[in-house]
XYZ file of C-alpha atoms in Angstrom:
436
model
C -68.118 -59.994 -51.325
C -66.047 -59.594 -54.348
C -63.536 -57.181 -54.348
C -62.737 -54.741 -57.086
C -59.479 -54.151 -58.620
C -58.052 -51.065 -57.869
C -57.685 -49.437 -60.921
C -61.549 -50.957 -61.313
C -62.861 -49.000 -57.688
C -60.136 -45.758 -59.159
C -61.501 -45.658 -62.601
C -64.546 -43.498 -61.922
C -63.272 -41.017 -59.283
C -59.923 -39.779 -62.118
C -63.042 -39.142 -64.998
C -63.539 -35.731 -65.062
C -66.071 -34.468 -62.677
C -68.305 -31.778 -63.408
C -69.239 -29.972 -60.648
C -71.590 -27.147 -61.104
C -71.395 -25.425 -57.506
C -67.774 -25.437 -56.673
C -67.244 -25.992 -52.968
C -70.949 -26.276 -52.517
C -70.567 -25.831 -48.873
C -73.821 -23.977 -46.764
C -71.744 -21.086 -45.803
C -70.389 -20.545 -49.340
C -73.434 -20.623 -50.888
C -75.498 -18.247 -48.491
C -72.486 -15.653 -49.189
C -73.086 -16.203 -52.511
C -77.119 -15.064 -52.109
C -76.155 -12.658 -49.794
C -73.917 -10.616 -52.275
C -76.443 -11.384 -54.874
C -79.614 -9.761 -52.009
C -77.543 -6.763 -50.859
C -75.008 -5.981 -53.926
C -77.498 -5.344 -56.374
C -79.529 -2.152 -54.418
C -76.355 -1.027 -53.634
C -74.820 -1.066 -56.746
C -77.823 1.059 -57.928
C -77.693 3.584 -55.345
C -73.980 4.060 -56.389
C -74.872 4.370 -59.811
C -77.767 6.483 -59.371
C -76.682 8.752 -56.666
C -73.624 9.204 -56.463
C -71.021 7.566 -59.396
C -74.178 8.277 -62.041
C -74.459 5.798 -64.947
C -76.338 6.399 -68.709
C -78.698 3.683 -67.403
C -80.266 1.845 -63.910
C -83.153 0.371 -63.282
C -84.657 -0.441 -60.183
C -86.924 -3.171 -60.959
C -84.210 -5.109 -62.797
C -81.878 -4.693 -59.368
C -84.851 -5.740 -57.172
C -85.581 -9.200 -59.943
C -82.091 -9.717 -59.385
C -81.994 -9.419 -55.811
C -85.059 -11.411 -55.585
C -83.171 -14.567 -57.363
C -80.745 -14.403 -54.562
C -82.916 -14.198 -51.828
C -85.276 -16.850 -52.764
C -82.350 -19.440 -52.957
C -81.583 -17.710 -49.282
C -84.653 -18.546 -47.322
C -84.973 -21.728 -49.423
C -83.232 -24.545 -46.828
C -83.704 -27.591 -50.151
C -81.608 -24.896 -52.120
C -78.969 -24.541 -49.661
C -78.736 -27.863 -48.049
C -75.071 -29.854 -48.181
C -74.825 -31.529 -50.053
C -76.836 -30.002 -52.641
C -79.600 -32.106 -54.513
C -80.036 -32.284 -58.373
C -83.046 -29.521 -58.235
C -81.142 -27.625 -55.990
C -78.027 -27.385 -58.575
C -80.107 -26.707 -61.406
C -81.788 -23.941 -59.813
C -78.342 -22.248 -58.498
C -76.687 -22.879 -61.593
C -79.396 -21.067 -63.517
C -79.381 -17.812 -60.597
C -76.212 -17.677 -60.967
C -75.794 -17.535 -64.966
C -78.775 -15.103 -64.917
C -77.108 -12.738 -62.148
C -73.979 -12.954 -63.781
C -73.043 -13.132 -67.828
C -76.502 -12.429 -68.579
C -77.419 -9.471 -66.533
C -73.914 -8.396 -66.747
C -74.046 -8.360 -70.492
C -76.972 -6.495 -70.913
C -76.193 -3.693 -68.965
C -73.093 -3.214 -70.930
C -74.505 -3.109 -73.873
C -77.519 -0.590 -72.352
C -74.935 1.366 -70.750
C -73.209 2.139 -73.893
C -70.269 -0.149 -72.926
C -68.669 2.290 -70.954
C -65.631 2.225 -68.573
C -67.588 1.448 -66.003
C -69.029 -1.324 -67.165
C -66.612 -2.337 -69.476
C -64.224 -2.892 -66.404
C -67.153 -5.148 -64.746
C -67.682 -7.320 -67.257
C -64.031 -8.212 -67.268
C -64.196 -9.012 -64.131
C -67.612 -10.867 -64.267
C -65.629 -13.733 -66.512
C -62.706 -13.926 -63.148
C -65.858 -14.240 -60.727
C -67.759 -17.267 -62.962
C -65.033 -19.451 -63.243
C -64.652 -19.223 -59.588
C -68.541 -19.880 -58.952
C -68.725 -22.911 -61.277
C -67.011 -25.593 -63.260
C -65.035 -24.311 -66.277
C -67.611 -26.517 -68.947
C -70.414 -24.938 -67.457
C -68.990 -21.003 -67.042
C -67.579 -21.449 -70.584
C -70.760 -22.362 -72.119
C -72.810 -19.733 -69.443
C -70.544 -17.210 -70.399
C -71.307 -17.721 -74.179
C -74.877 -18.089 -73.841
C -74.341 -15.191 -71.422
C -72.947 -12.764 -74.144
C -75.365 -13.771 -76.521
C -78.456 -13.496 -74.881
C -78.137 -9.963 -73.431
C -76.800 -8.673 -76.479
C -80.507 -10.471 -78.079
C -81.819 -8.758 -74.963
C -80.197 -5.391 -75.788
C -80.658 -5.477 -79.389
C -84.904 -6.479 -78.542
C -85.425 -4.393 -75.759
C -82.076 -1.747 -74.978
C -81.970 1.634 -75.225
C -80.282 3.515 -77.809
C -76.509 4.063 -77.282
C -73.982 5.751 -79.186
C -71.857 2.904 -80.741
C -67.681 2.913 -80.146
C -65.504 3.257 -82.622
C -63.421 0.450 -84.199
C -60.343 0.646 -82.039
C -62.486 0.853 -78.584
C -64.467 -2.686 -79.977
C -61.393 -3.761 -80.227
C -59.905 -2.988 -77.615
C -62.504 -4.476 -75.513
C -62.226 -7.656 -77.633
C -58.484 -8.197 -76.471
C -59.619 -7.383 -72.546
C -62.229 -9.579 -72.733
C -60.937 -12.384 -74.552
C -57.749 -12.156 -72.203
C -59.938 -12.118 -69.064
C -62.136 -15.615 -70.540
C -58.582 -17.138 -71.421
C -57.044 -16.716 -67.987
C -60.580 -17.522 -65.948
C -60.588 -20.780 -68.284
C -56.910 -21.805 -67.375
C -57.297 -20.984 -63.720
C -60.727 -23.404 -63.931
C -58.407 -25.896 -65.671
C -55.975 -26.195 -63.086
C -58.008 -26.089 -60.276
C -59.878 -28.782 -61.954
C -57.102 -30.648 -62.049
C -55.617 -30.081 -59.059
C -58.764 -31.478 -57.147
C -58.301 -34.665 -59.756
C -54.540 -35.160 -58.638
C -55.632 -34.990 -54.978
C -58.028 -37.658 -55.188
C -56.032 -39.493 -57.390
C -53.070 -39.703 -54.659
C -55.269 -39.772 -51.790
C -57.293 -42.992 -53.583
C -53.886 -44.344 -54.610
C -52.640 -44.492 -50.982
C -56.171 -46.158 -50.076
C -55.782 -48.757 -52.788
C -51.749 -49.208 -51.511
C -53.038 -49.832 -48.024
C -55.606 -51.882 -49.156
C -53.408 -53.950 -51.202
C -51.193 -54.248 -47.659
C -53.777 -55.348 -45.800
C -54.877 -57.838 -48.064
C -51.554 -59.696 -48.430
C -51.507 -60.718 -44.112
C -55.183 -61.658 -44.295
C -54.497 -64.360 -47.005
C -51.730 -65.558 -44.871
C -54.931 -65.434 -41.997
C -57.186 -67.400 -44.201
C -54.854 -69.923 -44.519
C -54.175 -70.175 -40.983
C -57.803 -71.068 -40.665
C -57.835 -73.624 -43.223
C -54.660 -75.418 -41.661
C -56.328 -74.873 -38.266
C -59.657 -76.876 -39.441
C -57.386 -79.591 -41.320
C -55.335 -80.008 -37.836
C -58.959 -80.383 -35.809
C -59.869 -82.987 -38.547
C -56.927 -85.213 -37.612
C -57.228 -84.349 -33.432
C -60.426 -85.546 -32.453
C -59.819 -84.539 -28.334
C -58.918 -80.821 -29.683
C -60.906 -80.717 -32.121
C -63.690 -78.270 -30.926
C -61.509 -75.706 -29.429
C -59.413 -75.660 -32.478
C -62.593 -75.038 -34.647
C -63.804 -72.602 -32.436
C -60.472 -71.061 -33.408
C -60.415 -71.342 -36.868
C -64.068 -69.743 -37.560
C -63.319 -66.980 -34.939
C -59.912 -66.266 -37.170
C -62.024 -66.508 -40.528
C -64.665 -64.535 -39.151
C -61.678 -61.780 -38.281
C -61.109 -62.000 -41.788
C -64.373 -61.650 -43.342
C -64.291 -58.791 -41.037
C -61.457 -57.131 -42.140
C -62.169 -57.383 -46.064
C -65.374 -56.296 -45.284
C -63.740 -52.761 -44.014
C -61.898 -52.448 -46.535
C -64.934 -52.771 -49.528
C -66.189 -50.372 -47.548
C -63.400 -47.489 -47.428
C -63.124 -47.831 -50.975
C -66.795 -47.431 -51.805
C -67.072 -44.410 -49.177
C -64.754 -42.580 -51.181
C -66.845 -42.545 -53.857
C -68.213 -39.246 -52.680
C -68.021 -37.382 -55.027
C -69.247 -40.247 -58.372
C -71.432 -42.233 -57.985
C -72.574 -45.128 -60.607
C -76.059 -44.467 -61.901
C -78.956 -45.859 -59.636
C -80.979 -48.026 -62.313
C -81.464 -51.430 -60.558
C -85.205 -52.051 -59.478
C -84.150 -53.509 -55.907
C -86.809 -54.882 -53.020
C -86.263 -53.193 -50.039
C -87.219 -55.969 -47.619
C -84.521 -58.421 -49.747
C -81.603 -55.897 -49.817
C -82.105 -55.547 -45.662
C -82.444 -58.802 -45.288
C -79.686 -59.698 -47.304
C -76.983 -57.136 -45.330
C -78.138 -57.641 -42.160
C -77.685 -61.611 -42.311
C -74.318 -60.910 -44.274
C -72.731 -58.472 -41.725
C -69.464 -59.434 -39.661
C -70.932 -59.426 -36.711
C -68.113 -59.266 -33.208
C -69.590 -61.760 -31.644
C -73.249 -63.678 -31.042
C -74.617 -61.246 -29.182
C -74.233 -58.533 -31.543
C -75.984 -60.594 -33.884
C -78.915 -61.751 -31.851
C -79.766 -57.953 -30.848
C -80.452 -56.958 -34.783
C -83.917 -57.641 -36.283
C -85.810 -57.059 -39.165
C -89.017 -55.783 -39.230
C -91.107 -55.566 -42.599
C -95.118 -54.240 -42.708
C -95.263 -53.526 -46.092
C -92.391 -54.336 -48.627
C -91.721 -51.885 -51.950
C -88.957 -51.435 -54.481
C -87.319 -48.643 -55.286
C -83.927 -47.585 -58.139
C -80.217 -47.955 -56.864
C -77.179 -49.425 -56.817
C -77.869 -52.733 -54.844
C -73.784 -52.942 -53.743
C -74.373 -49.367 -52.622
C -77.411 -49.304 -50.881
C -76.058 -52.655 -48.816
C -72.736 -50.292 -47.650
C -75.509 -47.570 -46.853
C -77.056 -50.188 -44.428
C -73.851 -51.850 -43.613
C -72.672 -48.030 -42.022
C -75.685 -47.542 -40.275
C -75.985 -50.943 -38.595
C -71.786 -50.363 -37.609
C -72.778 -47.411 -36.734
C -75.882 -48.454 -34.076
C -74.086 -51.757 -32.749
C -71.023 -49.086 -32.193
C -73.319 -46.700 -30.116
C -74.941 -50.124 -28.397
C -71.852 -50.964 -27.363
C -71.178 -47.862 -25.253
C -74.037 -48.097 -22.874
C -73.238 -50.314 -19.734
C -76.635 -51.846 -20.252
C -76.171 -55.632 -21.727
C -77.444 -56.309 -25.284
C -80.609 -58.073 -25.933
C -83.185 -58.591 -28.601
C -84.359 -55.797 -30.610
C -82.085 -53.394 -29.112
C -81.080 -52.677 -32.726
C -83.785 -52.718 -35.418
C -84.279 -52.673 -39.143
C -88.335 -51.802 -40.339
C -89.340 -51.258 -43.679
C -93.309 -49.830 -45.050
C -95.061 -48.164 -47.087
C -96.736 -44.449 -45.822
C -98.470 -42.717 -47.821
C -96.588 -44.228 -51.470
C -93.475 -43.464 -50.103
C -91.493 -46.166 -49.145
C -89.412 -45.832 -45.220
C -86.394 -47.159 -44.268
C -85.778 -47.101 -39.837
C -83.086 -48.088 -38.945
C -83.469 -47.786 -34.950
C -81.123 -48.205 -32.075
C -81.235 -48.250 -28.016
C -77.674 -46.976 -27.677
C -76.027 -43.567 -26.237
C -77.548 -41.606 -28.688
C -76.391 -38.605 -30.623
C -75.412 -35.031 -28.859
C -77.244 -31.977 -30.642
C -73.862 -30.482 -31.532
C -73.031 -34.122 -33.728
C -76.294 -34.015 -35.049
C -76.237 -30.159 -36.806
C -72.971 -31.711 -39.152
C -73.367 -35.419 -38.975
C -74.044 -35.548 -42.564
C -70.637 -33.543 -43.642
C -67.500 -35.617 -44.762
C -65.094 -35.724 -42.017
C -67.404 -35.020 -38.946
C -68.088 -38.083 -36.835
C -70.492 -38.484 -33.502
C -67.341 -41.243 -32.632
C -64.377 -39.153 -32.363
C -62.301 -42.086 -31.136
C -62.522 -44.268 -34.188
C -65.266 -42.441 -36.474
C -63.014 -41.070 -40.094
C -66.548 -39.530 -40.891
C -66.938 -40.417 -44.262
C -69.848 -42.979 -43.700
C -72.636 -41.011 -42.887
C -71.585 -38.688 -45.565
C -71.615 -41.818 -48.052
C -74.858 -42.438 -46.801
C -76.482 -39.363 -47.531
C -75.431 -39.328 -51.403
C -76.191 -42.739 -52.218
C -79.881 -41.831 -50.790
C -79.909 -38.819 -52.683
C -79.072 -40.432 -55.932
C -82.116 -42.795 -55.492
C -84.092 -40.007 -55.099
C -84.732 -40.390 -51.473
C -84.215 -38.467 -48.012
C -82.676 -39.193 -44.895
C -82.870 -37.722 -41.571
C -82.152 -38.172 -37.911
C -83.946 -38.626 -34.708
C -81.908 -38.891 -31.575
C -81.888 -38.286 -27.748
C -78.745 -38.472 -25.662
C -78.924 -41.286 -24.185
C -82.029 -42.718 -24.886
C -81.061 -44.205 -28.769
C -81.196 -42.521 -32.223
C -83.343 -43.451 -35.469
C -82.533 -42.914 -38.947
C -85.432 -42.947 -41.237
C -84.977 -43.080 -45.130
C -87.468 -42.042 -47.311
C -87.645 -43.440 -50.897
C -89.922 -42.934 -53.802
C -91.350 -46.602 -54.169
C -91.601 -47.589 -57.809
C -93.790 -50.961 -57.101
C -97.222 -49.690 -58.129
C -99.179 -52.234 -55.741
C -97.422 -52.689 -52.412
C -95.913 -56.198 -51.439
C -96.857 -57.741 -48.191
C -94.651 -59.700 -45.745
C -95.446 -60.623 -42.255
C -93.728 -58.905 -39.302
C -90.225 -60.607 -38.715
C -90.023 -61.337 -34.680
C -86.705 -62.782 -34.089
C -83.333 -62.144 -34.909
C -81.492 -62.721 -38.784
C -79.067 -65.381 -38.444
């Protein structure tokens, strides 16, 4: 596999990355709907009852509240990591709920104190919500559609005088300038820590690199010396392909820490890719320990299809989850055998599936709740947790799902679910032995 430069793999991850839901974790975002379910009836109780306002309404607090409670009980709008839908949808609440509900009962409450005081702070609480582009543009479109809304619809309010609009105009405008810097540097603080963190990757990388060269050539000199020793000659290229397989081995690892820190951007998924090819392909190609490993992995295809990604990506996405099953295979005392660890593709339904099915130890039920988070691995002993994380995004970026079927024990299956773009499906016949 050819290796990227590093400024080549670093390039993408230093662009500026937008990120609509900052910190899009599940907790964070159910917080989020909870203030958004339980603040708004209490806010009008407050303001009704007992700190009374010029204007409430009910059924505006209860359309709010309803925004936030329907990305509550919605698990697709809360999942981590989020999907496209599910960020367009949150990103919308939340601009709603915020500048423009915010702004329109400022205006229909006569810009008062009160409210005068919470739409300040409404510009503090955005930019911590979302990325600075989108709050700055939400909190413009904000301000301009409830004062449309207001102007439409409002009630009539006596207007302030000069000096009050303008001394709102300073509060405000000092409140958007210091929510936008804060945004900024946060922003770029997150961009310097990747940047280091990706720099010290690409350092090590570059390290590791330089001894397996000297490896490589250790091989080579190894096979010229069996060339020229006929009586040694077959343990000495038993050597040599053991050392270069060591070293395929090795590079291999490291392609693959680079691409699984591309977390956070990834390239676009436009390449029309066969799903029985691309297995094929990475399961033949991976560095296998030893024979037996390789002998126990099979392909299985009913029904072929194609499907949009990145092909390099997709093979890491298989490449992790056949490490990933020979790792758990190797665990069990049981010895390895044929078809311990298999790779089926088909069609069901239009939708094109991905298993990816293993007779190993299996996955506890505690792994399996955060498997899919960065940093959480099932392997604690040599697991960094980044893979299955990978994984996920990659999948989502096609489009596609993936989930998790395990018993302790007994094995675990990971089935991938695409949206096949082949409009007839494409037929191969059932693969019974081992890819070699």
């Amino acid at each position: 596999m050819r290796v990227r430069s590093g400024r080549d793999a670093l390039k993408p991850l230093l662009e500026p990355m937008l990120e609509p839901i900052l910190h899009p974790s599940q907790w964070r975002i159910r917080a989020l709907c909870i203030s958004i379910v339980i603040g708004h009836p209490l806010f009008y109780v407050i303001w009704t009852h007992f700190l009374p306002q010029p204007y409430e309404s009910l059924w505006q607090r209860l359309a709010v509240s309803a925004l936030g409670l329907s990305l509550l009980v919605s698990p697709r709008l809360t999942a981590v990591p989020p999907s496209r839908f599910a960020v367009t949808v949150i990103t919308l609440v939340f601009w709603a709920t915020l500048p423009l509900y915010f702004t329109w009962m400022y205006f229909c409450n006569g810009r008062n104190a009160v409210w005068f005081a919470t739409l300040a702070a409404m510009f503090l609480i955005y930019y911590h919500v979302t990325d600075w582009r989108v709050a700055t543009i939400g909190i413009a479109a904000g301000l301009g559609g409830g004062w449309l809304l207001f102007a439409l619809f409002g009630p009539t309010v006596q207007p302030l005088t000069l000096e009050e609009s303008l001394t709102h105009a300073v509060v405000f405008s000092f409140c958007w300038y210091m929510g936008l810097m804060l945004g900024l540097s946060s922003s770029n603080l997150r961009r310097e820590q990747i940047k280091q963190a990706l720099g010290t990757m690409g350092i090590m990388a570059h390290e590791l690199r330089t001894p397996l060269a000297t490896m490589a050539l250790i091989g080579d000199a190894v096979r010229s010396t069996a060339a020229t020793a006929p009586t040694e000659a077959t343990g000495l290229e038993q050597l040599a392909t053991r050392l270069h397989a060591l070293v395929r081995n090795m590079n291999r690892q490291i392609d693959m820490q680079i691409t699984n820190a591309q977390l956070m951007h990834l390239p676009p998924q436009t390449e029309l890719v066969s799903a029985a090819s691309l297995i094929r392909k990475a399961v033949a190609a991976f560095p296998y320990r030893n024979e037996r490993e390789r002998e126990c992995a099979q392909v299985r295809v009913e029904r072929d299809f194609e499907f949009n990604t990145s092909e390099a990506l997709f093979t890491q996405v298989i490449d992790n989850l056949v490490k990933n099953a020979l790792r758990a295979l190797a665990a069990t005392p049981a010895a390895r055998s044929p078809g311990d660890l298999v790779l089926s593709v088909d069609l069901e339904g239009g939708t094109g599936v991905i298993r990816v099915t293993d007779r190993g130890v299996g996955i506890s039920e505690r792994a399996m709740s955060r498997l899919f988070q960065p940093f959480v691995s099932s392997n604690q002993g040599t697991g960094h947790g980044l893979g299955l994380a990978f994984c996920q995004r990659v999948i989502l970026a096609a489009g596609g799902t993936i989930k998790v079927h395990s018993v302790p024990g007994e094995g675990a299956e990971f089935v991938i679910r695409l949206p096949a773009r082949n409009r007839f499906p494409i037929k191969h016949p059932t693969l019974k032995r081992s890819i070699s």
